[in-house]
C-alpha cells in the first residue's frame, strides 16, 4: 500500500481529493465492522 509516504508528500502531489474520499468512507467501514462484531458476539454467547 502507498500509505508509507508522509501525508505532506501525498498532499503535495495533489491527492487531497482522494484523502477526503477515504475520510468519508472510514466511518461507513467502521459501522460495518462494529455491526459484524456485535453479531458475532451475540452468536458466540
Tab-separated table of C-alpha atoms in Angstrom:
chain	number	residue	atom	x	y	z
A	1	UNK	CA	0.000	0.000	0.000
A	2	UNK	CA	1.090	3.580	-0.616
A	3	UNK	CA	0.345	4.698	2.939
A	4	UNK	CA	4.074	4.577	3.693
A	5	UNK	CA	4.529	8.085	2.275
A	6	UNK	CA	4.152	11.018	4.698
A	7	UNK	CA	0.836	12.853	4.380
A	8	UNK	CA	2.594	16.106	3.471
A	9	UNK	CA	4.169	14.481	0.397
A	10	UNK	CA	0.865	12.974	-0.679
A	11	UNK	CA	-0.931	16.323	-0.323
A	12	UNK	CA	1.835	17.974	-2.327
A	13	UNK	CA	1.167	15.517	-5.154
A	14	UNK	CA	-2.467	16.630	-5.377
A	15	UNK	CA	-4.138	13.590	-3.804
A	16	UNK	CA	-6.121	15.676	-1.336
A	17	UNK	CA	-9.410	14.741	-3.020
A	18	UNK	CA	-8.599	11.060	-2.647
A	19	UNK	CA	-7.706	11.592	1.016
A	20	UNK	CA	-11.033	13.339	1.668
A	21	UNK	CA	-12.840	10.456	-0.011
A	22	UNK	CA	-11.089	7.967	2.269
A	23	UNK	CA	-12.012	10.016	5.340
A	24	UNK	CA	-15.663	9.928	4.245
A	25	UNK	CA	-15.539	6.156	3.736
A	26	UNK	CA	-13.862	5.344	7.066
A	27	UNK	CA	-16.971	5.949	9.248
A	28	UNK	CA	-19.055	3.694	6.980
A	29	UNK	CA	-16.454	0.926	7.125
A	30	UNK	CA	-16.225	1.303	10.897
A	31	UNK	CA	-20.002	0.986	11.239
A	32	UNK	CA	-19.977	-2.185	9.145
A	33	UNK	CA	-17.135	-3.665	11.206
A	34	UNK	CA	-18.826	-2.748	14.503
A	35	UNK	CA	-22.084	-4.291	13.280
A	36	UNK	CA	-20.298	-7.505	12.335
A	37	UNK	CA	-18.598	-7.639	15.741
A	38	UNK	CA	-21.906	-7.209	17.553
A	39	UNK	CA	-23.469	-10.019	15.520
A	40	UNK	CA	-20.500	-12.291	16.231
A	41	UNK	CA	-20.756	-11.552	19.953
A	42	UNK	CA	-24.455	-12.382	20.003
A	43	UNK	CA	-23.846	-15.656	18.168
A	44	UNK	CA	-20.888	-16.540	20.404
A	45	UNK	CA	-22.780	-16.094	23.674
